[in-house]
CSV table of C-alpha atoms in Angstrom, one decimal:
chain,number,residue,atom,x,y,z
A,27,MET,CA,-0.5,-9.0,15.1
A,28,GLY,CA,0.1,-9.4,18.6
A,29,LYS,CA,-0.1,-13.6,18.0
A,30,LEU,CA,3.0,-13.1,16.0
A,31,LYS,CA,5.9,-14.3,18.4
A,32,THR,CA,8.6,-12.8,16.5
A,33,GLU,CA,9.9,-9.3,17.3
A,34,ALA,CA,11.0,-8.7,13.8
A,35,TRP,CA,8.1,-6.5,12.9
A,36,ARG,CA,6.9,-2.9,13.5
A,37,LEU,CA,3.6,-1.4,12.4
A,38,ALA,CA,3.1,2.3,12.3
A,39,VAL,CA,-0.6,3.4,11.8
A,40,ALA,CA,-1.1,6.9,9.9
A,41,GLY,CA,-4.1,8.9,9.2
A,42,GLY,CA,-7.2,10.7,10.5
A,43,GLY,CA,-9.4,8.9,13.1
A,44,SER,CA,-6.3,7.7,14.8
A,45,ARG,CA,-7.3,9.0,18.2
A,46,GLU,CA,-10.6,7.2,18.1
A,47,LEU,CA,-8.7,4.0,16.9
A,48,LEU,CA,-6.6,4.4,19.9
A,49,ALA,CA,-9.6,4.5,22.3
A,50,GLY,CA,-11.3,1.6,20.9
A,51,HIS,CA,-8.4,-0.8,20.9
A,52,ARG,CA,-5.9,0.0,23.6
A,53,GLU,CA,-4.8,-3.4,24.0
A,54,PHE,CA,-3.7,-3.6,20.3
A,55,PHE,CA,-1.7,-0.3,20.6
A,56,ALA,CA,0.0,-1.5,24.0
A,57,ASP,CA,2.1,-3.7,22.1
A,58,HIS,CA,5.4,-1.9,21.8
A,59,ARG,CA,5.7,-2.9,18.2
A,60,VAL,CA,2.6,-0.7,17.3
A,61,VAL,CA,3.1,3.0,16.7
A,62,SER,CA,0.2,5.4,16.2
A,63,LYS,CA,1.5,8.3,13.8
A,64,GLY,CA,-1.8,10.2,13.7
A,65,LEU,CA,-2.5,12.7,10.6
A,66,LEU,CA,1.0,13.1,8.6
A,67,SER,CA,1.9,15.7,6.3
A,68,ARG,CA,2.7,14.7,2.8
A,69,VAL,CA,6.3,14.7,3.4
A,70,GLU,CA,6.1,13.0,6.8
A,71,LEU,CA,3.8,10.5,5.2
A,72,ALA,CA,6.4,10.1,2.2
A,73,ARG,CA,9.3,9.5,4.8
A,74,CYS,CA,7.3,7.1,6.6
A,75,MET,CA,6.7,5.2,3.3
A,76,ARG,CA,10.1,5.0,2.1
A,77,GLU,CA,11.3,3.8,5.7
A,78,ALA,CA,8.8,0.9,5.4
A,79,ASP,CA,9.1,-2.4,3.6
A,80,VAL,CA,5.4,-3.1,3.4
A,81,PHE,CA,2.1,-0.9,3.0
A,82,VAL,CA,-0.9,-2.4,4.0
A,83,PHE,CA,-4.2,-0.7,2.9
A,84,PRO,CA,-7.2,-2.9,3.6
A,85,SER,CA,-9.9,-0.6,1.7
A,86,LEU,CA,-13.5,-1.6,1.5
A,87,ALA,CA,-14.1,0.9,-1.4
A,88,GLU,CA,-12.0,3.5,-3.2
A,89,GLY,CA,-12.1,5.1,-6.6
A,90,SER,CA,-8.4,5.1,-7.0
A,91,ALA,CA,-6.4,5.7,-3.9
A,92,ARG,CA,-3.4,7.8,-4.4
A,93,VAL,CA,-1.9,6.8,-1.3
A,94,VAL,CA,-1.5,2.9,-3.1
A,95,PHE,CA,0.6,4.8,-5.9
A,96,GLU,CA,2.5,6.6,-3.4
A,97,ALA,CA,3.4,3.5,-1.7
A,98,LEU,CA,4.3,1.7,-4.9
A,99,ALA,CA,6.5,4.9,-5.8
A,100,ALA,CA,8.2,4.6,-2.3
A,101,GLY,CA,9.1,1.2,-3.1
A,102,CYS,CA,6.8,-0.7,-0.8
A,103,TYR,CA,5.4,-4.3,-1.1
A,104,VAL,CA,1.8,-3.5,-1.0
A,105,ILE,CA,-0.9,-5.4,0.5
A,106,THR,CA,-4.4,-4.2,-0.2
A,107,THR,CA,-8.0,-5.2,-1.7
A,108,PRO,CA,-9.3,-5.0,-5.3
A,109,ASN,CA,-11.5,-2.4,-4.2
A,110,SER,CA,-8.3,0.1,-3.7
A,111,GLY,CA,-8.6,0.9,-7.3
A,112,SER,CA,-5.0,0.5,-7.6
A,113,ILE,CA,-2.8,-1.4,-10.3
A,114,VAL,CA,-1.5,-3.7,-7.6
A,115,GLU,CA,-1.7,-7.2,-9.0
A,116,ASP,CA,-1.6,-10.4,-6.4
A,117,GLY,CA,2.1,-11.8,-6.5
A,118,VAL,CA,3.5,-9.0,-8.7
A,119,HIS,CA,3.5,-6.0,-6.7
A,120,GLY,CA,2.4,-7.6,-3.4
A,121,ARG,CA,-1.0,-9.2,-2.2
A,122,LEU,CA,-4.5,-8.7,-3.0
A,123,VAL,CA,-6.8,-9.9,-0.3
A,124,PRO,CA,-10.6,-9.8,-0.3
A,125,PRO,CA,-12.1,-6.8,1.1
A,126,GLY,CA,-13.6,-7.1,4.6
A,127,ASN,CA,-11.9,-10.4,5.3
A,128,ALA,CA,-9.6,-10.0,8.3
A,129,GLU,CA,-8.3,-13.5,8.2
A,130,ALA,CA,-7.0,-13.1,4.6
A,131,LEU,CA,-5.4,-9.9,5.5
A,132,ALA,CA,-3.7,-11.5,8.7
A,133,ASN,CA,-2.6,-14.5,6.5
A,134,ALA,CA,-0.9,-12.2,3.9
A,135,ILE,CA,0.7,-9.9,6.5
A,136,ARG,CA,2.0,-13.1,8.4
A,137,GLU,CA,3.3,-14.6,5.2
A,138,THR,CA,4.9,-11.4,3.9
A,139,LEU,CA,6.6,-11.1,7.5
A,140,PHE,CA,8.2,-14.5,6.9
A,141,MET,CA,9.3,-13.6,3.5
A,142,ASP,CA,13.1,-13.0,2.1
A,143,ARG,CA,13.8,-9.6,3.2
A,144,LYS,CA,15.8,-9.4,-0.2
A,145,ALA,CA,12.7,-10.7,-2.1
A,146,ILE,CA,10.3,-7.9,-0.6
A,147,ALA,CA,13.1,-5.3,-1.5
A,148,ALA,CA,13.1,-6.5,-5.2
A,149,VAL,CA,9.6,-6.4,-5.5
A,150,GLY,CA,9.6,-2.8,-3.8
A,151,MET,CA,12.2,-1.7,-6.3
A,152,ARG,CA,10.2,-3.0,-9.3
A,153,ASN,CA,7.1,-1.1,-8.0
A,154,SER,CA,9.2,2.0,-7.7
A,155,GLU,CA,10.3,1.8,-11.0
A,156,LEU,CA,7.1,0.9,-12.6
A,157,ILE,CA,5.6,4.1,-11.0
A,158,ARG,CA,8.8,6.3,-12.1
A,159,ASN,CA,8.5,4.9,-15.8
A,160,GLU,CA,4.6,4.4,-16.4
A,161,TYR,CA,2.6,6.5,-13.9
A,162,ARG,CA,4.0,9.8,-13.6
A,163,GLN,CA,1.9,13.0,-14.6
A,164,VAL,CA,3.5,13.6,-17.8
A,165,HIS,CA,2.8,10.0,-19.1
A,166,TYR,CA,-0.8,10.1,-18.2
A,167,GLY,CA,-1.3,13.3,-20.4
A,168,ASP,CA,0.6,11.5,-23.2
A,169,LYS,CA,-1.4,8.0,-22.6
A,170,LEU,CA,-4.7,10.3,-22.7
A,171,VAL,CA,-3.8,12.0,-26.2
A,172,GLU,CA,-2.9,8.7,-27.5
A,173,LEU,CA,-6.2,7.2,-26.2
A,174,TYR,CA,-8.1,10.1,-28.0
A,175,ARG,CA,-6.3,9.7,-31.1
A,176,GLN,CA,-7.2,5.9,-31.3
A,177,VAL,CA,-10.8,6.7,-30.4
A,178,LEU,CA,-10.9,9.4,-33.4
A,179,GLU,CA,-9.3,7.2,-35.8
A,180,THR,CA,-11.6,4.2,-35.3
A,181,GLY,CA,-14.6,6.4,-35.3
A,182,ALA,CA,-16.0,5.3,-32.1
């Protein structure tokens, strides 16, 4: 991130383990554009996501990371890996990068930083609408019942 000469970005790092991360990477966190938020409450995390344009989650392995769904709901353009267990499609909801590939992650972040802000906002708005319309808990129950109904009808 430090190689990006533009001042037009800010990185907020949130989550447990931030203290250890800070200790091991003091030079990285010395950049005035990088802020360690530490462990946030659900309310603080939601506010942080709503204020963000882009959410980066470079997961190596997850079942289905709820935080990615929360970022989509907050209207973020999402950069993650296929291992996040999310619905993110490359070029649709943001970007997918190979897990553990720092160069691919850096390139995706760099490319996103130079994208048109309106295009990023449009993706974020579509992401938020998708979650609101298709992935709310009430919809999950309806879809599950429909799936069971289909299984019973096919005799599978």
